């Protein structure tokens, strides 16, 4: 067993030495920790991070994450990053609280820690970058649903990711807050597809069956919105039930074309990865401080203003529909 | 004949499914409409195909944990090929998916047969390898609905005699398996190898080779399911069917297929899968919390195992050494 451990250590050392032999000692190492590898949204954020690194110069981006969306997986990844002694960690969290002890440990070692996209509790990070303000996202979802409802409104259902997903739950709360401004929108149910294609599809089918007068499904998750659009198409209700929410143009292009989705929104993940990298760099090199009221520059994206919780919003979500989807579907 | 069926586990399970359906219908009457029952069967089709594949493996006293990962890899291969070259006809792609799946299954089989590694260890390893390969192959990118050709997506949805092709495929596989298991030397060899490997050796059956064939056939069915899954949900990505391997095994166990090998039937596997399908499809319409769904499935597994343990005949004393089975 000890021999085995030595072998592993030796292998790890040799990998560490061979990955980047030409790496200068004073590069700023910024780790982008995502919810899981292999999700289009985060791949696009990685592109943005690389763009920021090129613009800044002397920055090495480490793009990493677990293979499934679990907090345990992220904790392992972050531990290995602490061992590598990176300068900054920018994480999109699978769990608001579970990552806190590990991230605290990172901050104790002098590593800059920020969260972006999906937040960590305030004690586990220096600041959090929301892609957009939660209120704007929630309102946008309801607005997109309301725009395509028939005269006098109709039944709308929400298909979320898992019941514990930090950002989805906040957005759903925000949706419910703005309902009085949209009297036609009648929310009948909230169901959870756990970000699995098959479960989301089945839940969407259940909604179509349970609520014969359903006019719209709001899915604030990129896996859910695709599955719901497919379920609506298969039920022969494309054009009758409008699937909207948050999705990626590349993944939704076919469903906009089929009429299952009239419009959907997303912030630009490339911009988000870019901004998170810029902020991490500025904090790690002490060009800016993360404190309530501070304004942290984000390169071409302007600057972000922090509130009392050290949270800031990047921009408002952007709506995609038949008129502009073709321009974006090949980008992300 | 009839009285024997009524005492069998399959009858008990069929009764349980009917009872479950009635309970659901009390809360949501539309659940028992013909159209909806067709939908439930269609939704369960892929699980039925996979459970039958798993059944062959379990009969030979092995287990295959890599089926869902095999499905994801085979599916990704054909989805990427379809996106790159829409001109390739769908039947060719289906044949390719089955071939890829069979090769992956054979990979498991070789390890079990030639290296004598316990199947649970082999397939635990290949599960991770296959998922990793999906990553490597796709670079983590999705294959989306608009990248797939219309014919690719339309095939499982086309309706004949009131049933989608997806359901017909499952029915065809059930018929095929019934013949294979009940009417061929190979099918009987599965039982012999799992029931008593030592005796199987003395009757001239090659235990390792039989297991290899079981793994390969299970892989082929996983490959077929890969195409069906990808085209049905019109999306392919790394996590497709994540965790599904456990559903497959659970369906087999509920269906009365003994993990100890040598006991089980095609009807049992199909009913086990249907039991799961009914629970999964009822959940969204009767507002039961997901926890209860898990609890119900779990209770069903425990109950099924308890019944099976009672029903399993007492084994004779092993006079011959186990090692002879490995020769």
XYZ file of C-alpha atoms in Angstrom:
659
model
C 0.000 0.000 0.000
C 2.822 2.380 0.847
C 4.514 1.484 -2.386
C 1.262 2.185 -4.203
C 1.027 5.591 -2.538
C 4.595 6.389 -3.563
C 3.857 5.360 -7.120
C 0.822 7.611 -7.236
C 2.789 10.485 -5.779
C 5.589 9.931 -8.273
C 3.118 9.830 -11.126
C 1.456 13.001 -9.936
C 4.824 14.740 -9.608
C 5.892 13.730 -13.087
C 2.595 14.958 -14.510
C 2.979 18.245 -12.672
C 6.425 18.701 -14.140
C 5.535 17.702 -17.677
C 2.322 19.649 -18.130
C 3.912 23.036 -18.376
C 7.678 22.929 -18.369
C 7.876 26.396 -19.892
C 5.546 27.922 -17.311
C 7.093 31.056 -15.856
C 7.181 31.186 -12.075
C 5.276 34.451 -11.770
C 2.211 33.618 -13.846
C -1.060 34.250 -12.059
C -2.829 30.898 -11.865
C -6.602 31.274 -11.958
C -8.705 28.145 -11.553
C -12.181 28.102 -13.047
C -14.114 25.425 -11.134
C -17.393 24.538 -12.858
C -20.408 22.472 -11.789
C -19.414 19.592 -14.066
C -17.243 19.063 -17.103
C -19.005 18.585 -20.390
C -21.734 21.216 -20.025
C -21.908 23.562 -23.014
C -22.565 26.602 -20.880
C -19.341 26.160 -18.899
C -17.315 25.265 -21.967
C -18.338 28.666 -23.321
C -17.374 30.329 -20.018
C -13.957 28.702 -20.419
C -13.613 30.400 -23.824
C -14.303 33.739 -22.136
C -11.747 33.004 -19.430
C -9.120 32.254 -22.069
C -9.988 35.515 -23.799
C -9.451 37.428 -20.543
C -6.163 35.605 -19.917
C -4.906 36.589 -23.360
C -5.907 40.197 -22.819
C -4.196 40.363 -19.430
C -1.087 38.345 -20.296
C 0.884 36.360 -17.714
C -2.239 34.440 -16.661
C -2.685 30.682 -16.662
C -6.270 29.397 -16.677
C -6.924 26.020 -15.065
C -10.377 24.859 -16.216
C -11.596 22.031 -14.007
C -14.603 20.483 -12.302
C -16.043 17.118 -11.289
C -17.547 14.727 -13.840
C -20.988 14.970 -12.238
C -22.730 17.858 -10.525
C -21.984 16.970 -6.909
C -20.569 19.044 -4.066
C -18.284 16.151 -3.070
C -16.695 16.169 -6.508
C -16.055 19.887 -6.300
C -14.516 19.585 -2.842
C -12.005 17.058 -4.200
C -11.157 19.333 -7.115
C -10.703 22.375 -4.851
C -8.486 20.401 -2.467
C -6.187 19.479 -5.322
C -6.109 23.126 -6.439
C -5.080 24.191 -2.915
C -2.293 21.620 -3.108
C -1.190 23.111 -6.437
C -1.117 26.524 -4.773
C -3.122 28.437 -7.361
C -3.547 32.201 -6.959
C -7.289 32.368 -7.384
C -10.311 30.060 -7.481
C -13.512 31.106 -9.235
C -16.213 28.528 -8.559
C -19.768 27.904 -9.731
C -21.051 25.881 -6.788
C -23.146 22.725 -6.769
C -24.064 23.390 -3.149
C -24.257 26.710 -1.338
C -22.957 25.491 2.031
C -21.057 22.249 1.471
C -18.089 23.968 -0.168
C -17.615 26.563 2.572
C -15.091 24.707 4.820
C -12.857 23.809 1.868
C -12.997 27.310 0.408
C -12.236 28.790 3.847
C -9.143 26.615 3.921
C -8.172 28.020 0.528
C -8.617 31.603 1.722
C -6.544 30.826 4.834
C -3.716 29.880 2.466
C -3.967 33.282 0.805
C -5.875 32.101 -2.273
C -8.414 34.542 -3.717
C -11.833 32.867 -3.774
C -14.835 34.149 -5.683
C -18.020 32.401 -6.745
C -19.857 33.080 -9.982
C -23.054 31.830 -11.650
C -24.157 29.652 -8.707
C -23.165 31.127 -5.366
C -21.476 30.036 -2.172
C -22.542 31.275 1.281
C -20.809 34.628 2.083
C -18.334 33.134 4.589
C -16.920 30.844 1.899
C -15.903 33.484 -0.657
C -14.690 37.048 -1.032
C -17.428 37.986 -3.473
C -20.082 36.491 -5.764
C -20.688 37.468 -9.366
C -24.247 36.909 -10.484
C -24.578 36.561 -14.254
C -27.445 38.933 -13.976
C -29.463 40.072 -11.033
C -31.768 37.341 -9.785
C -34.687 39.764 -9.907
C -34.052 40.535 -13.578
C -33.819 36.837 -14.462
C -36.996 35.918 -12.597
C -38.910 38.763 -14.165
C -37.574 37.993 -17.641
C -38.811 34.383 -17.383
C -42.323 35.456 -16.425
C -42.317 38.225 -19.023
C -41.346 35.841 -21.841
C -44.130 33.474 -20.794
C -46.669 36.303 -20.528
C -45.826 37.776 -23.945
C -46.994 34.663 -25.761
C -50.031 33.793 -23.651
C -53.411 34.059 -25.339
C -55.713 36.970 -24.443
C -56.675 36.795 -20.793
C -53.680 34.699 -19.769
C -53.460 31.026 -18.921
C -51.831 28.234 -16.914
C -48.054 28.231 -16.604
C -45.874 25.565 -14.967
C -42.247 25.641 -13.842
C -39.807 22.798 -14.567
C -36.704 23.265 -12.433
C -33.454 21.336 -11.976
C -33.069 19.673 -8.563
C -35.033 20.797 -5.521
C -31.778 21.906 -3.879
C -30.257 23.917 -6.764
C -29.278 27.298 -5.300
C -29.789 29.506 -8.324
C -32.935 27.844 -9.681
C -34.684 28.207 -6.326
C -33.828 31.897 -6.068
C -35.072 32.565 -9.608
C -38.328 30.754 -8.918
C -38.827 32.925 -5.817
C -38.201 36.020 -7.911
C -40.686 34.804 -10.523
C -43.353 34.499 -7.850
C -42.573 38.009 -6.573
C -43.358 39.667 -9.917
C -46.559 37.699 -10.582
C -48.850 40.542 -9.423
C -47.528 42.616 -12.353
C -48.576 39.895 -14.788
C -52.195 39.083 -13.867
C -52.600 36.741 -16.864
C -49.920 34.329 -15.660
C -51.350 31.614 -13.446
C -48.604 29.378 -12.019
C -50.118 25.920 -11.483
C -47.145 23.746 -10.499
C -43.405 23.547 -9.912
C -41.772 20.200 -10.744
C -38.185 19.004 -10.612
C -36.352 17.164 -13.393
C -32.986 16.968 -11.576
C -31.210 18.141 -14.742
C -31.605 14.646 -16.203
C -32.909 14.498 -19.768
C -35.192 11.521 -19.144
C -36.639 12.671 -15.809
C -37.222 16.222 -17.103
C -38.945 14.801 -20.188
C -41.191 12.618 -18.039
C -42.041 15.497 -15.691
C -42.915 17.701 -18.675
C -45.162 14.942 -20.039
C -46.796 14.754 -16.607
C -47.477 18.490 -16.682
C -49.035 18.269 -20.148
C -51.324 15.481 -18.896
C -52.198 16.943 -15.513
C -52.999 20.424 -16.792
C -54.920 20.234 -20.070
C -55.109 24.053 -20.239
C -51.360 24.507 -19.867
C -50.129 27.332 -22.098
C -46.469 27.686 -21.092
C -43.647 25.856 -19.329
C -40.859 27.899 -17.786
C -37.622 25.915 -17.374
C -34.796 27.957 -15.822
C -32.253 25.224 -16.652
C -30.578 24.358 -19.928
C -31.174 20.590 -19.612
C -34.813 21.030 -18.585
C -35.772 23.480 -21.313
C -34.501 21.140 -24.052
C -36.280 18.121 -22.560
C -39.523 20.067 -22.086
C -39.424 21.363 -25.665
C -38.957 17.802 -26.940
C -41.821 16.520 -24.760
C -44.134 19.276 -26.053
C -43.178 18.474 -29.650
C -43.763 14.743 -29.113
C -47.171 15.439 -27.571
C -48.089 17.358 -30.738
C -48.505 20.581 -28.780
C -45.754 22.643 -30.416
C -47.190 26.125 -30.923
C -49.889 25.478 -28.341
C -47.658 25.189 -25.262
C -44.756 27.620 -25.291
C -41.562 26.411 -23.609
C -39.453 29.258 -22.312
C -36.826 29.908 -19.666
C -33.060 29.745 -19.721
C -31.248 27.820 -22.446
C -28.355 27.963 -24.843
C -28.896 29.038 -28.466
C -26.994 26.016 -29.827
C -29.142 23.609 -27.815
C -32.437 25.388 -28.473
C -32.084 26.234 -32.178
C -34.025 23.170 -33.328
C -36.840 23.811 -30.865
C -37.255 27.461 -31.844
C -37.498 26.316 -35.448
C -40.159 23.712 -34.585
C -42.210 26.321 -32.733
C -42.041 24.552 -29.369
C -40.218 27.574 -27.975
C -41.132 31.124 -28.996
C -38.291 32.740 -27.055
C -35.842 32.065 -24.241
C -33.112 33.988 -22.483
C -29.572 33.539 -21.252
C -26.694 35.806 -20.353
C -23.670 35.304 -22.464
C -21.562 32.596 -20.769
C -18.491 33.800 -22.666
C -18.891 37.201 -21.026
C -19.470 35.531 -17.680
C -16.274 33.468 -17.799
C -14.423 36.565 -19.008
C -15.749 38.730 -16.163
C -15.103 36.116 -13.456
C -11.510 35.793 -14.661
C -11.011 39.577 -14.743
C -12.374 39.945 -11.206
C -10.301 37.032 -9.885
C -7.200 38.595 -11.451
C -7.884 42.049 -10.048
C -8.462 40.658 -6.552
C -5.494 38.275 -6.644
C -3.111 41.013 -7.781
C -4.650 43.411 -5.215
C -5.711 45.900 -7.883
C -9.146 45.904 -6.232
C -10.680 44.939 -2.883
C -13.876 42.954 -2.380
C -15.938 44.944 0.104
C -19.514 46.256 0.182
C -19.880 49.207 -2.173
C -16.661 48.499 -4.042
C -16.567 48.722 -7.838
C -14.394 46.044 -9.424
C -13.356 46.511 -13.064
C -14.165 43.695 -15.508
C -12.264 44.726 -18.653
C -14.599 45.172 -21.636
C -17.640 44.380 -19.478
C -17.316 47.585 -17.456
C -17.314 47.165 -13.698
C -19.378 45.387 -11.095
C -20.743 47.115 -7.993
C -20.939 45.009 -4.840
C -23.890 45.092 -2.458
C -23.876 44.467 1.312
C -23.397 40.713 0.770
C -20.448 41.308 -1.547
C -22.601 40.276 -4.487
C -22.788 41.965 -7.861
C -24.643 41.516 -11.145
C -22.930 41.402 -14.538
C -25.659 42.342 -17.019
C -29.289 41.693 -17.828
C -30.284 38.474 -19.600
C -30.502 38.547 -23.367
C -33.557 37.219 -25.191
C -33.227 34.899 -28.165
C -36.012 34.115 -30.613
C -36.494 33.171 -34.262
C -35.134 36.544 -35.373
C -31.649 36.216 -33.893
C -31.056 32.565 -33.009
C -29.189 31.774 -36.221
C -26.555 34.393 -35.410
C -25.743 32.745 -32.083
C -26.382 29.005 -32.479
C -22.865 28.281 -33.703
C -21.170 30.412 -31.024
C -22.402 28.788 -27.799
C -50.456 -25.109 -15.899
C -52.712 -22.210 -14.892
C -52.514 -23.015 -11.197
C -48.742 -23.179 -11.486
C -48.682 -19.735 -13.075
C -50.856 -18.313 -10.324
C -48.350 -19.492 -7.731
C -45.404 -18.088 -9.657
C -43.571 -14.896 -8.850
C -44.480 -13.449 -12.227
C -48.178 -13.664 -11.360
C -47.541 -11.999 -8.024
C -45.625 -9.211 -9.706
C -48.256 -8.753 -12.397
C -50.813 -8.490 -9.589
C -48.673 -5.897 -7.829
C -48.446 -3.807 -11.011
C -52.223 -3.955 -11.534
C -52.803 -2.971 -7.897
C -50.338 -0.098 -8.199
C -52.046 1.105 -11.391
C -55.444 0.994 -9.679
C -54.124 3.001 -6.717
C -52.733 5.611 -9.117
C -55.978 5.667 -11.100
C -57.886 6.538 -7.922
C -55.845 9.731 -7.659
C -55.523 10.426 -11.377
C -58.156 8.598 -13.476
C -56.626 9.558 -16.844
C -53.639 7.350 -15.998
C -55.491 4.212 -17.099
C -56.651 5.614 -20.436
C -55.455 3.514 -23.357
C -53.378 6.353 -24.781
C -51.590 6.833 -21.508
C -50.877 3.148 -20.967
C -49.327 3.076 -24.440
C -47.220 6.071 -23.384
C -46.068 4.357 -20.192
C -45.118 1.227 -22.109
C -43.286 3.313 -24.684
C -41.409 5.169 -21.946
C -40.406 1.850 -20.359
C -39.324 0.261 -23.659
C -35.648 1.104 -23.274
C -35.593 -0.180 -19.692
C -37.194 -3.458 -20.875
C -34.513 -3.945 -23.549
C -31.723 -3.224 -21.066
C -33.242 -5.414 -18.344
C -33.348 -8.349 -20.780
C -29.672 -7.805 -21.582
C -28.813 -7.623 -17.909
C -30.882 -10.743 -17.290
C -28.631 -12.878 -19.521
C -25.590 -11.677 -17.613
C -27.147 -12.214 -14.181
C -28.315 -15.717 -15.189
C -24.675 -16.677 -15.687
C -23.916 -15.503 -12.140
C -22.255 -12.267 -13.326
C -23.377 -8.636 -13.236
C -22.905 -5.791 -15.708
C -22.683 -2.326 -14.172
C -21.467 -0.741 -17.395
C -24.665 -0.953 -19.454
C -25.756 2.660 -19.008
C -22.258 3.925 -19.783
C -22.180 1.631 -22.822
C -25.510 3.167 -23.891
C -24.079 6.677 -23.524
C -20.956 5.857 -25.534
C -22.728 3.980 -28.352
C -25.344 6.727 -28.504
C -22.716 9.461 -28.653
C -20.878 7.666 -31.473
C -23.957 7.502 -33.704
C -25.143 10.995 -32.727
C -21.798 12.533 -33.668
C -21.645 10.535 -36.877
C -25.181 11.621 -37.772
C -24.336 15.277 -37.054
C -21.179 15.059 -39.170
C -22.654 13.066 -42.070
C -26.460 13.376 -42.215
C -26.450 11.296 -45.407
C -25.804 7.969 -43.672
C -29.097 6.021 -43.581
C -30.635 5.390 -40.162
C -30.589 1.546 -40.412
C -26.820 1.708 -40.933
C -26.473 3.897 -37.834
C -28.595 1.490 -35.785
C -26.418 -1.407 -36.949
C -23.357 0.622 -35.972
C -24.774 1.381 -32.504
C -25.442 -2.321 -31.944
C -21.937 -3.190 -33.174
C -20.253 -0.603 -30.951
C -22.287 -1.826 -27.983
C -21.398 -5.449 -28.712
C -17.693 -4.612 -28.918
C -17.842 -2.818 -25.565
C -19.743 -5.762 -24.083
C -17.184 -8.193 -25.516
C -14.505 -6.117 -23.807
C -16.179 -6.867 -20.452
C -16.597 -10.495 -21.455
C -12.921 -10.974 -22.330
C -11.807 -9.728 -18.920
C -14.241 -12.014 -17.134
C -13.475 -15.012 -19.339
C -9.738 -14.857 -19.918
C -8.471 -13.018 -16.851
C -10.994 -14.368 -14.351
C -11.540 -10.980 -12.752
C -14.834 -10.784 -10.810
C -17.488 -9.259 -13.119
C -18.492 -6.593 -10.608
C -14.926 -5.280 -10.591
C -14.517 -5.433 -14.368
C -17.756 -3.624 -15.119
C -17.178 -1.049 -12.393
C -13.950 -0.245 -14.195
C -15.418 -0.229 -17.685
C -18.337 1.920 -16.492
C -15.837 4.675 -15.733
C -13.787 3.990 -18.866
C -16.830 4.210 -21.149
C -18.041 7.447 -19.534
C -14.544 8.833 -19.854
C -14.497 7.883 -23.534
C -17.748 9.773 -24.114
C -15.934 12.815 -22.757
C -12.869 12.235 -24.913
C -14.956 11.624 -28.004
C -17.241 14.626 -27.653
C -14.808 16.982 -25.959
C -17.593 17.575 -23.459
C -19.794 19.165 -26.142
C -23.452 18.318 -26.655
C -24.993 17.026 -29.843
C -28.248 18.948 -30.129
C -31.623 18.446 -31.778
C -30.928 20.686 -34.769
C -27.660 18.891 -35.530
C -29.423 15.531 -35.885
C -31.124 14.647 -39.161
C -34.930 14.465 -39.183
C -34.920 10.793 -40.141
C -32.627 10.025 -37.184
C -35.089 11.589 -34.747
C -38.262 10.377 -36.464
C -37.557 6.632 -36.444
C -38.494 5.747 -32.832
C -41.536 8.058 -33.050
C -43.144 6.659 -36.201
C -46.465 5.016 -35.293
C -47.596 1.596 -36.630
C -50.857 -0.029 -35.485
C -51.178 2.457 -32.634
C -47.720 1.882 -31.169
C -44.529 3.884 -31.758
C -41.577 2.040 -33.311
C -39.748 2.331 -29.985
C -42.376 0.058 -28.396
C -42.292 -2.343 -31.351
C -38.536 -2.643 -31.002
C -38.977 -3.585 -27.340
C -41.673 -6.153 -28.235
C -39.426 -7.606 -30.946
C -36.552 -7.943 -28.466
C -38.877 -9.630 -25.941
C -39.928 -12.191 -28.569
C -36.325 -12.717 -29.658
C -35.186 -13.251 -26.083
C -38.043 -15.644 -25.342
C -36.882 -17.813 -28.234
C -33.198 -17.469 -27.353
C -33.619 -18.248 -23.662
C -36.229 -20.972 -24.022
C -35.483 -22.614 -27.348
C -31.735 -22.583 -27.937
C -28.790 -24.465 -26.474
C -27.141 -21.146 -25.669
C -30.136 -19.940 -23.675
C -30.203 -23.130 -21.622
C -26.441 -22.862 -21.149
C -26.967 -19.490 -19.407
C -29.107 -21.261 -16.803
C -26.689 -24.170 -16.488
C -23.670 -21.925 -16.005
C -25.360 -19.801 -13.358
C -27.194 -22.607 -11.612
C -24.209 -24.890 -11.154
C -20.964 -23.975 -12.923
C -19.256 -27.182 -11.848
C -21.986 -29.380 -13.286
C -21.966 -27.246 -16.430
C -18.281 -28.006 -16.948
C -18.982 -31.735 -16.668
C -21.730 -31.519 -19.278
C -19.271 -29.948 -21.678
C -20.373 -26.322 -21.437
C -17.564 -23.762 -21.522
C -18.458 -21.521 -18.574
C -16.161 -18.634 -19.503
C -17.251 -18.593 -23.122
C -20.938 -18.625 -22.178
C -20.385 -15.647 -19.903
C -18.495 -13.877 -22.669
C -21.431 -14.367 -25.032
C -23.856 -13.082 -22.382
C -21.799 -9.910 -21.901
C -21.512 -9.374 -25.649
C -25.254 -9.764 -26.225
C -26.007 -7.462 -23.285
C -23.611 -4.947 -24.822
C -25.361 -5.197 -28.191
C -28.701 -4.446 -26.528
C -27.130 -1.512 -24.661
C -25.834 -0.217 -28.001
C -29.293 -0.471 -29.553
C -30.718 1.363 -26.533
C -28.049 4.020 -27.036
C -29.468 4.961 -30.416
C -33.063 4.783 -29.144
C -32.326 6.974 -26.106
C -30.427 9.651 -28.035
C -32.983 9.888 -30.830
C -35.925 9.910 -28.456
C -34.698 12.767 -26.262
C -33.027 14.425 -29.275
C -29.908 15.282 -27.313
C -26.607 13.545 -26.571
C -24.204 14.511 -23.809
C -21.868 12.866 -21.333
C -24.338 12.335 -18.504
C -26.991 10.597 -20.610
C -28.601 7.808 -18.562
C -26.444 8.589 -15.538
C -27.275 6.201 -12.699
C -29.481 4.133 -14.982
C -27.376 0.999 -14.423
C -28.946 0.682 -10.980
C -32.467 0.950 -12.394
C -31.653 -1.873 -14.810
C -30.392 -4.165 -12.057
C -33.295 -3.220 -9.792
C -35.774 -4.077 -12.553
C -34.148 -7.521 -12.846
C -34.188 -8.133 -9.106
C -37.819 -7.072 -8.786
C -38.565 -9.364 -11.718
C -37.353 -12.356 -9.716
C -34.013 -12.880 -11.426
C -31.732 -14.311 -8.768
C -28.436 -12.494 -8.262
C -26.994 -15.903 -7.373
C -27.535 -16.909 -10.997
C -29.487 -19.607 -12.809
C -32.993 -18.414 -11.899
C -35.177 -15.976 -13.809
C -37.468 -15.560 -16.788
C -38.015 -13.160 -19.663
C -41.514 -12.405 -18.349
C -40.064 -11.540 -14.953
C -37.559 -9.080 -16.385
C -40.257 -7.398 -18.484
C -42.633 -7.134 -15.510
C -39.848 -5.813 -13.285
C -39.129 -3.087 -15.829
C -42.845 -2.287 -16.178
C -43.206 -2.003 -12.405
C -40.504 0.653 -12.502
C -42.032 2.336 -15.521
C -45.413 2.650 -13.837
C -43.858 4.198 -10.722
C -41.719 6.635 -12.722
C -44.585 7.772 -14.935
C -47.123 8.004 -12.149
C -44.936 10.172 -9.969
C -45.283 13.403 -11.977
C -49.082 13.114 -12.084
C -49.931 12.104 -8.514
C -47.694 14.583 -6.679
C -45.759 12.093 -4.564
C -42.481 13.466 -3.329
C -39.423 11.966 -5.051
C -38.340 10.531 -1.711
C -41.403 8.305 -1.612
C -40.709 7.129 -5.128
C -37.294 5.961 -3.992
C -38.776 4.410 -0.894
C -41.374 2.508 -2.918
C -38.774 1.225 -5.381
C -36.490 0.239 -2.512
C -39.269 -1.557 -0.661
C -40.156 -3.434 -3.852
C -36.567 -4.623 -4.245
C -36.360 -5.847 -0.645
C -39.729 -7.594 -0.921
C -38.751 -9.221 -4.200
C -35.494 -10.512 -2.758
C -37.312 -11.828 0.314
C -39.774 -13.747 -1.884
C -36.994 -15.066 -4.078
C -34.982 -16.262 -1.085
C -37.977 -18.238 0.118
C -38.655 -19.698 -3.282
C -35.109 -20.689 -4.131
C -34.668 -24.394 -3.832
C -32.222 -25.693 -1.281
C -28.877 -26.241 -2.845
C -27.213 -29.629 -2.547
C -23.864 -30.004 -0.867
C -20.982 -29.009 -3.068
C -18.976 -32.139 -3.468
C -16.767 -30.926 -6.287
C -14.364 -28.072 -5.683
C -15.296 -24.657 -6.992
C -11.956 -24.350 -8.798
C -12.957 -26.880 -11.403
C -15.576 -24.484 -12.665
C -12.857 -22.048 -13.540
C -10.955 -24.416 -15.793
